[in-house]
Short mmCIF file of C-alpha atoms and ligand atoms in Angstrom, two decimals:
data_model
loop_
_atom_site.label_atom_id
_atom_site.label_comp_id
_atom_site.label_asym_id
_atom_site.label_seq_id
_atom_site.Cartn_x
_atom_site.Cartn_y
_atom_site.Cartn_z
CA UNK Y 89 102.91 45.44 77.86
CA UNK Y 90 106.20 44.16 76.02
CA UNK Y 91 107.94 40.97 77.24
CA UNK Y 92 111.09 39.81 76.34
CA UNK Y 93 111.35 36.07 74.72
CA UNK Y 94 115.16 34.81 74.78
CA UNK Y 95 116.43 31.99 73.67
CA UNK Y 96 119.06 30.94 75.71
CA UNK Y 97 122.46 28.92 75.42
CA UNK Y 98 124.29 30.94 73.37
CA UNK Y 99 127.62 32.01 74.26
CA UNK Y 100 127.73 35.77 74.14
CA UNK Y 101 130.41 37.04 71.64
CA UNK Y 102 131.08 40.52 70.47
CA UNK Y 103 132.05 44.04 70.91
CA UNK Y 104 129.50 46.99 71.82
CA UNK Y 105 129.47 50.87 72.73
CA UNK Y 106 128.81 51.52 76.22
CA UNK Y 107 125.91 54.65 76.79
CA UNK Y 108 126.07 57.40 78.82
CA UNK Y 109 125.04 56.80 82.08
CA UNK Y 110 121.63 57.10 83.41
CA UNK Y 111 122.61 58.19 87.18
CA UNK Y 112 124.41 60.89 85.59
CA UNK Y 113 122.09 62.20 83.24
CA UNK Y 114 119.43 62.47 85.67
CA UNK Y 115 120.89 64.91 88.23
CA UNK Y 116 123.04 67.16 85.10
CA UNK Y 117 119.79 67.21 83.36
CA UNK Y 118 118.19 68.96 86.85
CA UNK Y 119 121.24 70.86 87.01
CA UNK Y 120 120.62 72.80 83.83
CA UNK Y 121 117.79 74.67 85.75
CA UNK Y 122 120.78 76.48 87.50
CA UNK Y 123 121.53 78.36 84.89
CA UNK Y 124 118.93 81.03 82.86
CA UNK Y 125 121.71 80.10 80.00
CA UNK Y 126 121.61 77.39 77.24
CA UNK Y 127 123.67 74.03 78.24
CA UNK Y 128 124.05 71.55 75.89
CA UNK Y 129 124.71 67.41 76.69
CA UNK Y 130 126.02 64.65 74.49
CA UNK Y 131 126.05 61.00 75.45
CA UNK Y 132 122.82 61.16 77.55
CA UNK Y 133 121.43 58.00 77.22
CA UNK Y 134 118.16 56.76 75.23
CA UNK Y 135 116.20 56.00 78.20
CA UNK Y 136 112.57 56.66 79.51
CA UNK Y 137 114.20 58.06 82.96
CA UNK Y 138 116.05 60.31 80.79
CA UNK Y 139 112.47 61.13 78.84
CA UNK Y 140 110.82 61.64 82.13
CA UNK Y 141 113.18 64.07 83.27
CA UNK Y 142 112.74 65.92 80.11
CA UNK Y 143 109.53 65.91 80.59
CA UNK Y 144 110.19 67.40 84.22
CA UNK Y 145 111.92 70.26 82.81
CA UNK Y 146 109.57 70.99 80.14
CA UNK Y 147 106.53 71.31 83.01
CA UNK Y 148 108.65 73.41 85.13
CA UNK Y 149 108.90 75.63 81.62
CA UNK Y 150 112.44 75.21 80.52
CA UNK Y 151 113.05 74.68 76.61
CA UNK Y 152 113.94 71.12 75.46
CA UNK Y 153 115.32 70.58 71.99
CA UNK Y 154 116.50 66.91 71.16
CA UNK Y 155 118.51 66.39 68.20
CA UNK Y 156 118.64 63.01 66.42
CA UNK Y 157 121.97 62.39 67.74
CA UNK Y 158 120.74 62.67 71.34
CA UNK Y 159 122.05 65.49 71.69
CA UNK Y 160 119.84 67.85 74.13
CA UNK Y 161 119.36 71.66 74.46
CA UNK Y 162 118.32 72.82 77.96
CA UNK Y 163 117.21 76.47 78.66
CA UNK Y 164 115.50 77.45 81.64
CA UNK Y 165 116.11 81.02 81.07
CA UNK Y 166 112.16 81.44 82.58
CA UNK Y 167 110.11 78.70 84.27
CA UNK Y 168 106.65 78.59 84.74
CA UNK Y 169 106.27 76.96 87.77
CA UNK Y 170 108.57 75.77 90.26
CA UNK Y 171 106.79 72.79 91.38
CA UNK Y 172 107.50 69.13 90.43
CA UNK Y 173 104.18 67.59 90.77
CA UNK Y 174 103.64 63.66 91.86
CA UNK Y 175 102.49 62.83 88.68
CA UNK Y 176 106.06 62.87 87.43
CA UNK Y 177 107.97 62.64 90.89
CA UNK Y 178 105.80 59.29 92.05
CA UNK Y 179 107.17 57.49 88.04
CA UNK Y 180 111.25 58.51 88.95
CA UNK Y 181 112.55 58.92 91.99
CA UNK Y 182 115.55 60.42 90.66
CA UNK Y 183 112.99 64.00 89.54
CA UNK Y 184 113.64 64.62 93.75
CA UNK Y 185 117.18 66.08 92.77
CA UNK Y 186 115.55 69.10 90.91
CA UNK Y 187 114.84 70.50 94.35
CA UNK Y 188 118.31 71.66 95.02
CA UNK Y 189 118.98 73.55 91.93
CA UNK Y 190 115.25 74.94 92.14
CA UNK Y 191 115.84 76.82 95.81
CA UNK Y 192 119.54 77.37 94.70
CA UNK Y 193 118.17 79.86 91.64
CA UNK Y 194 115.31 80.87 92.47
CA UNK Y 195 114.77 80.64 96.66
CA UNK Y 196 111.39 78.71 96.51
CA UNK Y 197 110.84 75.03 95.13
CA UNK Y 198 108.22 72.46 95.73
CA UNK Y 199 108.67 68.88 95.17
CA UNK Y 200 106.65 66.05 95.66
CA UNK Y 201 107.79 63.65 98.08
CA UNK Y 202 108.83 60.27 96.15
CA UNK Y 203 107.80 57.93 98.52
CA UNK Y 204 109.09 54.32 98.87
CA UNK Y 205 109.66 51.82 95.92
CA UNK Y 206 110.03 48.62 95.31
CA UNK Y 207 113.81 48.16 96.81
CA UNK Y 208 113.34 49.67 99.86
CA UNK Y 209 111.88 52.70 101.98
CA UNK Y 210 113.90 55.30 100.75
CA UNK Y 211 113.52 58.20 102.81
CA UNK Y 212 114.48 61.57 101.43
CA UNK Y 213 115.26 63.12 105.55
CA UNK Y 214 118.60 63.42 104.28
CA UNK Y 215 118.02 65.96 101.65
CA UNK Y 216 115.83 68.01 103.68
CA UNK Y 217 118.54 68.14 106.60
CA UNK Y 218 121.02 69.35 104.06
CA UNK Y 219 118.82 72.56 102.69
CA UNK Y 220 118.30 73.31 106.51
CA UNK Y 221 121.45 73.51 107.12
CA UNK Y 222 121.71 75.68 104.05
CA UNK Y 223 119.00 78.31 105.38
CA UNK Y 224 116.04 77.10 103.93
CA UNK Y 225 112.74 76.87 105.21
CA UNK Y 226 111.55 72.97 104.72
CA UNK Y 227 107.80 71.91 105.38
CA UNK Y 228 106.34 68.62 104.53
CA UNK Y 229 102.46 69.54 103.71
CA UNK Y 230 99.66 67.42 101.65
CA UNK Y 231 102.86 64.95 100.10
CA UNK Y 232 104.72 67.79 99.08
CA UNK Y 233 108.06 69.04 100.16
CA UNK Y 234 107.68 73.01 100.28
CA UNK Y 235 111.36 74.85 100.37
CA UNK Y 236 111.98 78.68 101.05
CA UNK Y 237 114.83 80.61 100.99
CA UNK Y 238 113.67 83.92 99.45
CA UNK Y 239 117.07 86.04 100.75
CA UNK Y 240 118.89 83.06 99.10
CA UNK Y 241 121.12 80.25 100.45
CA UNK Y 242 123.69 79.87 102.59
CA UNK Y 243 126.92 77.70 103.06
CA UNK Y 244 127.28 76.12 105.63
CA UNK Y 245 129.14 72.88 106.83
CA UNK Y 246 126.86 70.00 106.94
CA UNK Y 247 127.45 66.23 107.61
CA UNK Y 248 125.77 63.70 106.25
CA UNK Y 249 124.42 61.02 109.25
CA UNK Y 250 124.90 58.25 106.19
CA UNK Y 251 126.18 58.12 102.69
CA UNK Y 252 123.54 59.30 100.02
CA UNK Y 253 124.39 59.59 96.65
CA UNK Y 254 120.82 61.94 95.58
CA UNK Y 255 121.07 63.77 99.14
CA UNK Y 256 125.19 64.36 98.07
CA UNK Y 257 124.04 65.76 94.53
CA UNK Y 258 121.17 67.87 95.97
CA UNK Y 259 123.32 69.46 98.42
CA UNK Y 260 126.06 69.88 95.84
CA UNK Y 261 123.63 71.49 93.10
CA UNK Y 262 122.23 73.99 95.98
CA UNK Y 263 125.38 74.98 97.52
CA UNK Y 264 126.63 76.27 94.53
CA UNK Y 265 125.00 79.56 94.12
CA UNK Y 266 124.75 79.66 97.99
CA UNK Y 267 126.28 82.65 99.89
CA UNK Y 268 130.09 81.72 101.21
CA UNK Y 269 131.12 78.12 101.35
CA UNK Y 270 129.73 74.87 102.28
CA UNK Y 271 131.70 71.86 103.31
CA UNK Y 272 129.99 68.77 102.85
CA UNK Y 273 131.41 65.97 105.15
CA UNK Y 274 130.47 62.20 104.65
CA UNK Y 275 129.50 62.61 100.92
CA UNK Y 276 128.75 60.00 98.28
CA UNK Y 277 132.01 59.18 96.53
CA UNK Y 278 130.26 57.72 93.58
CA UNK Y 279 131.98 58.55 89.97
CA UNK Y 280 128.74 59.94 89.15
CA UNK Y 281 128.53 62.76 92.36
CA UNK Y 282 132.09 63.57 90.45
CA UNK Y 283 130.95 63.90 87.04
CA UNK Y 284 128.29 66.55 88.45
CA UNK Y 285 130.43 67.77 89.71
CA UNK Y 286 132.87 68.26 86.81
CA UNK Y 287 129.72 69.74 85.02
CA UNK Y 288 129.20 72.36 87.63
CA UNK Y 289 132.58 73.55 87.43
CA UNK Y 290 132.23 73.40 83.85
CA UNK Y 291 129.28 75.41 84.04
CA UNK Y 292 131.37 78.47 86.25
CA UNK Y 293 130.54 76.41 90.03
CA UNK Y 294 134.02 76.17 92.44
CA UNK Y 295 133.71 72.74 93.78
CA UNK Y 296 136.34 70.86 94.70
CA UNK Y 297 137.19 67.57 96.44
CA UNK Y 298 134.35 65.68 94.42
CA UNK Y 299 134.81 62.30 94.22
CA UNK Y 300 136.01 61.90 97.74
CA UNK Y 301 133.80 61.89 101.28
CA UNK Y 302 135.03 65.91 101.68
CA UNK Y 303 133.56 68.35 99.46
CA UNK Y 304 134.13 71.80 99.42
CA UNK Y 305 131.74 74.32 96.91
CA UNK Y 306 132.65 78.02 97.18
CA UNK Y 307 128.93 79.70 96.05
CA UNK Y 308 129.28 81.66 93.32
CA UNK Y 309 126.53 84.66 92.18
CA UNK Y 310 125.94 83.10 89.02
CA UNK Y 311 126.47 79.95 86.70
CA UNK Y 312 126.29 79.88 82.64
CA UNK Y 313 125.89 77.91 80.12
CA UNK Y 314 128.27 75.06 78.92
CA UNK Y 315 127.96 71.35 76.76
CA UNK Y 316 129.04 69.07 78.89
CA UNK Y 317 129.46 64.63 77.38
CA UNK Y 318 128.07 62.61 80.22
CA UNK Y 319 130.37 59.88 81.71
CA UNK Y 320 129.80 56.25 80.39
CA UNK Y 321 127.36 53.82 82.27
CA UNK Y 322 129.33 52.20 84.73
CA UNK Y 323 126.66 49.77 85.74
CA UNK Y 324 125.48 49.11 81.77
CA UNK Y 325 128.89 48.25 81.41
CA UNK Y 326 129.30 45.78 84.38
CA UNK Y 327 125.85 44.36 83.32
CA UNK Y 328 127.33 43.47 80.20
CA UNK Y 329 130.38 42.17 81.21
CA UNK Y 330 128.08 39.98 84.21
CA UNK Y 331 126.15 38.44 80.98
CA UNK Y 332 129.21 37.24 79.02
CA UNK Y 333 130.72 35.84 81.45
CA UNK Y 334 127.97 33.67 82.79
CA UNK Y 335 127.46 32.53 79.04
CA UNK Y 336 130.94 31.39 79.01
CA UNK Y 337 131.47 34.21 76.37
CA UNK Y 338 133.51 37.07 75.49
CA UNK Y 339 132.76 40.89 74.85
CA UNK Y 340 134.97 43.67 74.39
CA UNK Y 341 133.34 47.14 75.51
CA UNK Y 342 134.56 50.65 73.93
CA UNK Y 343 133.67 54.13 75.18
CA UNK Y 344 133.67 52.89 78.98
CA UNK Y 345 135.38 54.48 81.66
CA UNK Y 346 136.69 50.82 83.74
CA UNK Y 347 138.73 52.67 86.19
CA UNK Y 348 134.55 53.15 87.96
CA UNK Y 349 134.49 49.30 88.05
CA UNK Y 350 137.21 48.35 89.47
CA UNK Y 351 135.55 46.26 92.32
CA UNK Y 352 132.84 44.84 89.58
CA UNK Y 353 136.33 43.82 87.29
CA UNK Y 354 138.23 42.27 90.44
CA UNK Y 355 134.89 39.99 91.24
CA UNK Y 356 134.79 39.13 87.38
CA UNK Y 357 138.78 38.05 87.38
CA UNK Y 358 138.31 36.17 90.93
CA UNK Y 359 135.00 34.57 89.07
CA UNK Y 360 137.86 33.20 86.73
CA UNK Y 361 137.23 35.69 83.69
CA UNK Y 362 140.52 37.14 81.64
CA UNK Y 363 140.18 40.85 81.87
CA UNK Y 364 142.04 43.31 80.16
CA UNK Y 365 141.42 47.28 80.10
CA UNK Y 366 142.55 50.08 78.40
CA UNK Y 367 142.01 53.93 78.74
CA UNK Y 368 138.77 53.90 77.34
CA UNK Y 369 137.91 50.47 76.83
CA UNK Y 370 137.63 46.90 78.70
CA UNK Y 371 137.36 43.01 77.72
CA UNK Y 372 136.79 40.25 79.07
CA UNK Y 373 136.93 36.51 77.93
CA UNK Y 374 136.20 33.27 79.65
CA UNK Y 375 137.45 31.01 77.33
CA UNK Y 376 134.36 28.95 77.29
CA UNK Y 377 135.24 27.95 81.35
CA UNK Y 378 132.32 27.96 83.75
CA UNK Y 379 132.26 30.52 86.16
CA UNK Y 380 133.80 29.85 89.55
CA UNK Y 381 131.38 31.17 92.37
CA UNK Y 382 132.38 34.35 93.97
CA UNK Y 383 130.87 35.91 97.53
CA UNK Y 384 129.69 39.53 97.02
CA UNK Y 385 129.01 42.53 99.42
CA UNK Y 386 127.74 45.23 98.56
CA UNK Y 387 129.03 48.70 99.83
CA UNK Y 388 129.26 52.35 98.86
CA UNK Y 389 131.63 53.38 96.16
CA UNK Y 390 134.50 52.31 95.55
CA UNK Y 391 132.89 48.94 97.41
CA UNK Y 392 130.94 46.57 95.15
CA UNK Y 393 127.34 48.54 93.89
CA UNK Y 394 124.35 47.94 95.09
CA UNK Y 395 122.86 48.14 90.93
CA UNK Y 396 125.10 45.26 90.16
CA UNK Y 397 124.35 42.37 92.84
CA UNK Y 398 121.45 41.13 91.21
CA UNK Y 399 122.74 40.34 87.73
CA UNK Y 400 126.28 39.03 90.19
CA UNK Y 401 123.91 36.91 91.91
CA UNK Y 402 122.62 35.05 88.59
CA UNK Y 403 126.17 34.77 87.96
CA UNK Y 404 126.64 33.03 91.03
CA UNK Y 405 123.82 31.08 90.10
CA UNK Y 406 125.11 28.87 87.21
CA UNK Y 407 128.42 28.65 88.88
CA UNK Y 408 130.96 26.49 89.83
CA UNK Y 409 130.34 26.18 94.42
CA UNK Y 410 128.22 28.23 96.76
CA UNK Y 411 128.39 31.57 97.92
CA UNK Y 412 126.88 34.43 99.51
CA UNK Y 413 125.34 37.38 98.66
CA UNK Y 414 124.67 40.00 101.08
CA UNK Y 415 122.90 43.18 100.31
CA UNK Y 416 123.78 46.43 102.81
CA UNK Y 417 122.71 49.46 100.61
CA UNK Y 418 118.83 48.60 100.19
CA UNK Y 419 116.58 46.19 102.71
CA UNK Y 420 114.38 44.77 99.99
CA UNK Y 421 116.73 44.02 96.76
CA UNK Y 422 116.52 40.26 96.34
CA UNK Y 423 113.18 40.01 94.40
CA UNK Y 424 114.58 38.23 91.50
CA UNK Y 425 115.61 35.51 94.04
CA UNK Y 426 112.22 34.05 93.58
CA UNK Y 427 112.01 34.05 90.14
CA UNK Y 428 115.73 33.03 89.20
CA UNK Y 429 114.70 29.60 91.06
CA UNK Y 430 111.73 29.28 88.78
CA UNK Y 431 114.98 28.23 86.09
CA UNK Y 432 115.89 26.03 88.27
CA UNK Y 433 118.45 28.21 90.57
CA UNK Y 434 119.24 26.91 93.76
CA UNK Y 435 119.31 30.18 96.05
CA UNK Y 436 118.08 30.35 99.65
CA UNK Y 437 117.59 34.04 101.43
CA UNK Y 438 119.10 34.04 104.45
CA UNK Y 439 117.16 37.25 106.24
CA UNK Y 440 116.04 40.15 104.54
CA UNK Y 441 119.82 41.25 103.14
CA UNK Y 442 121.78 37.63 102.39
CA UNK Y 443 121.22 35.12 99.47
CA UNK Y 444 122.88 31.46 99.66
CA UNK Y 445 123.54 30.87 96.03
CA UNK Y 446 124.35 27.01 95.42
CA UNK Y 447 125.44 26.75 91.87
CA UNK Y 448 123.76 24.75 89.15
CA UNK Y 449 125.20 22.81 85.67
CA UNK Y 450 122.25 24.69 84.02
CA UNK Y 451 118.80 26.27 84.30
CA UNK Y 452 115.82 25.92 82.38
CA UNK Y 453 113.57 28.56 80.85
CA UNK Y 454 110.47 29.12 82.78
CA UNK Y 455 108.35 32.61 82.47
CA UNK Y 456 109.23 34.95 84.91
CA UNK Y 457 108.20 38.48 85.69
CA UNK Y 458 110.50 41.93 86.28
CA UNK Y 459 109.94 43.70 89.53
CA UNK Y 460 112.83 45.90 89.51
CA UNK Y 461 115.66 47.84 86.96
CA UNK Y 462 118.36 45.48 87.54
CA UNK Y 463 116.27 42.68 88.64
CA UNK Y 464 115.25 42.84 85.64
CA UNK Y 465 118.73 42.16 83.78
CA UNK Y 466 119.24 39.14 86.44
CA UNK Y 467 116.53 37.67 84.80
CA UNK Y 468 118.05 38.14 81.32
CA UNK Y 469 121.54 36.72 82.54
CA UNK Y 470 119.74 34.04 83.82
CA UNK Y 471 117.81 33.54 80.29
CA UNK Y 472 120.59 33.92 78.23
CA UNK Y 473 122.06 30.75 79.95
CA UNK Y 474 118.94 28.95 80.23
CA UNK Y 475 118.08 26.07 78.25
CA UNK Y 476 114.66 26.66 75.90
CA UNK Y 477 112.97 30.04 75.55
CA UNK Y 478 112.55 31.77 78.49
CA UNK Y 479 109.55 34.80 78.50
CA UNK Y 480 110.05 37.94 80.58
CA UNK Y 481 107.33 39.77 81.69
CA UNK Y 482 106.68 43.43 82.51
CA UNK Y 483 110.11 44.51 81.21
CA UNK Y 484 109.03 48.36 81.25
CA UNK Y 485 111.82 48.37 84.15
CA UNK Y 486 113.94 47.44 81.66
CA UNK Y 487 113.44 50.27 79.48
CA UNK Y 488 113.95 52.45 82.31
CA UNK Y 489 118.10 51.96 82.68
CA UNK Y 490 119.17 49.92 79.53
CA UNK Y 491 119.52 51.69 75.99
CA UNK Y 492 118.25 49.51 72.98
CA UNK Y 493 118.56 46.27 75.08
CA UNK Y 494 117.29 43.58 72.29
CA UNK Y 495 119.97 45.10 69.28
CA UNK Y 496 123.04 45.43 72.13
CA UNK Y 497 122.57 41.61 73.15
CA UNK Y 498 121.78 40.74 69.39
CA UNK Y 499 125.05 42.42 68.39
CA UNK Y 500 126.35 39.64 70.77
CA UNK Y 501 125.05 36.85 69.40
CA UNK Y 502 121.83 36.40 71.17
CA UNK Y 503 118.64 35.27 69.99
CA UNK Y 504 116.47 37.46 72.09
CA UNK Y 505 112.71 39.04 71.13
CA UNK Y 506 110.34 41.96 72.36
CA UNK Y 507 106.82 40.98 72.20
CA UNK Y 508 104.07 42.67 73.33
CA UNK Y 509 101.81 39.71 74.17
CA UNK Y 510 102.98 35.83 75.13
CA UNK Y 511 103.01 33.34 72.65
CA UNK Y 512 99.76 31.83 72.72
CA UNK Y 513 101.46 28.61 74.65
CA UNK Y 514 104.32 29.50 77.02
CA UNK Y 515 107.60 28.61 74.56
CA UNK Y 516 108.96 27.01 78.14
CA UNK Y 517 105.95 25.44 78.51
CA UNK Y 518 105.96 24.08 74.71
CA UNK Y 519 109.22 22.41 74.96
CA UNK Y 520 108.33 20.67 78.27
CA UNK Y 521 107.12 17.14 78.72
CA UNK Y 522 104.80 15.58 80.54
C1 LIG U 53 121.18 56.29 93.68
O1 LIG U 53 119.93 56.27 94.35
C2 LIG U 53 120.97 55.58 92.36
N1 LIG U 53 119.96 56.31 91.60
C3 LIG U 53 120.54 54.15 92.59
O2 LIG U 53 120.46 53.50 91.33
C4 LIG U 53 121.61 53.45 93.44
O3 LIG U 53 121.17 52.14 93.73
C5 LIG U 53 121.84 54.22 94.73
O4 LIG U 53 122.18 55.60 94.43
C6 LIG U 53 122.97 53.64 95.58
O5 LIG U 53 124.16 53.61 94.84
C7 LIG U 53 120.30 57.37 90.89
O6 LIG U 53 121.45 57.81 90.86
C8 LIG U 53 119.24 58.02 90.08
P1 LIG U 53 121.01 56.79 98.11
P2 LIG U 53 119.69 57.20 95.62
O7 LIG U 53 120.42 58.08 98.52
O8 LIG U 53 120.45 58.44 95.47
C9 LIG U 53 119.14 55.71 102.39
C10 LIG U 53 119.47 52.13 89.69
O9 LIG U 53 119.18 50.90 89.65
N2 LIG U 53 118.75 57.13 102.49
O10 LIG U 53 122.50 56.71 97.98
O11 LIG U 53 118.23 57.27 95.85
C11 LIG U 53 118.37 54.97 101.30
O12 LIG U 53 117.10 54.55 101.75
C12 LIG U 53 119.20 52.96 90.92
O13 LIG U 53 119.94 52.74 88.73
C13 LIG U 53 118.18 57.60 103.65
O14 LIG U 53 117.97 56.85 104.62
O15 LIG U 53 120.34 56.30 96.75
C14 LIG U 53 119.30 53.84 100.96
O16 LIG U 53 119.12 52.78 101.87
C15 LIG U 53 118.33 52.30 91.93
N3 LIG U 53 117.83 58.93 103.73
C16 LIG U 53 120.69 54.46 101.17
O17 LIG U 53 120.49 55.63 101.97
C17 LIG U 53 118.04 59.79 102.69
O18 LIG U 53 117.69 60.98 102.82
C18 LIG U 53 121.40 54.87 99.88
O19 LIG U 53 120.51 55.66 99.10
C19 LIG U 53 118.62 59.30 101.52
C20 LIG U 53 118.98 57.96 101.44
#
């Protein structure tokens, strides 16, 4: 299993190229079953979410053809099957979003349920109330979710009871070749529901009114083919931008889309960062000042997001006062809590959804495990400004939502490793006396 060994103490310094974004990716790459056409994407990100949704496709029987570039070539002109089995479902949530498009085309789709993970319950009742509404005939049977609709969809306005960004893009991917027009009320906002989407339209769908809490999709009889760039990674981005500025550092980031981070940008700037943007492009500089501590909230877009409050929170951690974290998207995201205090953090959970961050001088490396994606990156934010080598364990999650991690943070200066077994002492322990 590869581990991570960093170095930390460096000031981060540099410019990089932001990827396409993974919560894009995902639900286009399920969209492309809508379509017995060809669609081509650029950007999509070198990830292994984006590989396991490949993978997805391929079972169902589309044709996959990756070109060096990343460049991918979906046809489902036939499938095989229309069942996405748990094998693939229970490693990626995200594979749920293939149901939509599946009863959408072809009036019959069978998904295995995904089941809770590691941040929370994650129920999927949302999803199934939307196809309902759409006409379709849901049953939950042996962990499977079994959909019919063999005289086709629907529209139909539906409402969702909260905001869901998957349950938003599954509704939006099966109303689109539904009969007449569905309005969908309370819908995710998120600038990846509008980049969908833009790629629907792009692909012959009539949505409109994406990107804001009313949607409206006039069904169409058929979509075709298209290539489509997927949007940059908003949360890569802000990740980035996190790191540098608890290392005191600068970065300047090209081929990212800031107006998506606004609140992310408006917490850096309060934390006491310069930040400047451009069309296309943002940077940010601390001129070697220690970060002032900033509370954080989380909330549905445009609010704070939920994928950036752990790598905020380590933030928090080495800075200048106290302050609070509270968590309202997810009831179990504050694993890394734990293991930032093996550093040396001072950070007290208040309930299942607040952290009490106290801000240290420093921290010092200690090994610590991954238990989530962007736990995961908490833990490197944390490393980068520890003191000695820190080792991080079971960084698979990782892999899962950041491109080429190790060559992005070396291109800013860091001294950071993959191994794929510990040093034969523990480097923190090495350097530790007594
Ligand atoms: C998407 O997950 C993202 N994943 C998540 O990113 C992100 O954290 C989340 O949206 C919130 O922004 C992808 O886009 C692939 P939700 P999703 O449905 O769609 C509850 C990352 O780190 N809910 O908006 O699964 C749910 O339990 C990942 O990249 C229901 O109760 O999130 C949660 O509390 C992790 N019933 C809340 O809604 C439902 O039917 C928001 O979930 C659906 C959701």
């Amino acid at each position: 299993m590869d581990k991570l060994l960093i170095a930390g103490g460096k000031r981060l310094s540099g410019t990089l190229r932001v990827s396409g974004a993974k919560n894009s990716a995902l639900p286009i790459l399920a969209g492309c079953v809508l379509t017995p056409e060809p669609v081509a994407l650029d950007n999509l990100p070198h990830l292994h979410d984006v590989t396991t949704m490949l993978e997805l496709l391929g079972c169902l029987g589309a044709e996959v053809v990756v070109d060096e570039k990343m460049r991918v070539e979906v046809s489902a002109r036939h499938l095989d099957q229309l069942c996405a089995p748990y094998e693939l479902v229970k490693t990626m949530r995200a594979s749920f979003v293939v149901m939509g498009p599946l009863l959408a085309r072809f009036g019959e789709a069978e998904v295995s349920l995904p089941g809770g993970c590691a941040i929370g319950a994650r129920p999927v009742d949302q999803h199934l109330k939307a196809f309902e509404a759409l006409g379709a005939d849901i049953e939950v049977r042996d962990g499977y979710v079994i959909g019919r609709a063999p005289d086709g969809l629907t529209g139909a306005d539906f409402r969702f009871d909260l905001v869901t960004v998957g349950g938003t893009q599954n509704l939006l991917m099966a109303a689109t070749l539904a009969r007449g027009t569905t309005r969908i009320g309370n819908a995710a906002c998120e600038p990846e529901v509008k980049d969908l989407g833009d790629f629907l339209n792009a692909m012959g769908a009539r949505v409109s009114g994406h990107g804001t809490p009313e949607i409206v999709v006039e069904g169409v009889d058929a979509l075709h083919g298209c290539t489509y760039r997927i949007m940059p990674d908003r949360v890569e981005a802000g990740t980035y931008l996190i790191a540098a500025a608890a290392t005191r550092g600068r970065i300047r980031l090209n081929q990212a889309a800031p107006d998506t981070l606004s609140a992310v940008l408006d917490k850096l700037r309060e934390a006491g960062a310069d930040v400047s943007t451009g069309e296309d492009w943002i940077e940010l500089d601390m001129h070697g000042r220690r970060p002032v501590a900033v509370d954080v909230e989380t909330a549905v877009y445009p609010g704070f997001p939920t994928d950036m409050q752990a790598q905020f929170l380590a933030l928090n951690a080495v800075a200048d006062g106290d302050s609070t974290i509270t968590e309202t998207i997810f009831e179990n995201r504050f694993m890394h809590v734990q293991e930032i205090n093996r550093l040396g953090a001072r950070i007290e959970l208040d309930g299942p959804s607040r952290a009490r961050v106290h801000g240290v001088d420093t921290l010092k490396a200690a090994p610590v495990m991954a238990t989530d994606l962007r736990a995961s990156f908490s833990l490197v934010v944390a490393a980068l400004v520890a003191e000695g080598t820190t080792l991080i364990d079971r960084i698979y999650h990782i892999d899962r939502g950041y491109e080429t991690i190790e060559e992005k943070l070396s291109q800013l200066g860091a001294d950071v490793q993959r191994v794929s077994r510990a040093p034969a002492r523990s480097p923190a322990r090495a350097g530790a006396s007594g």
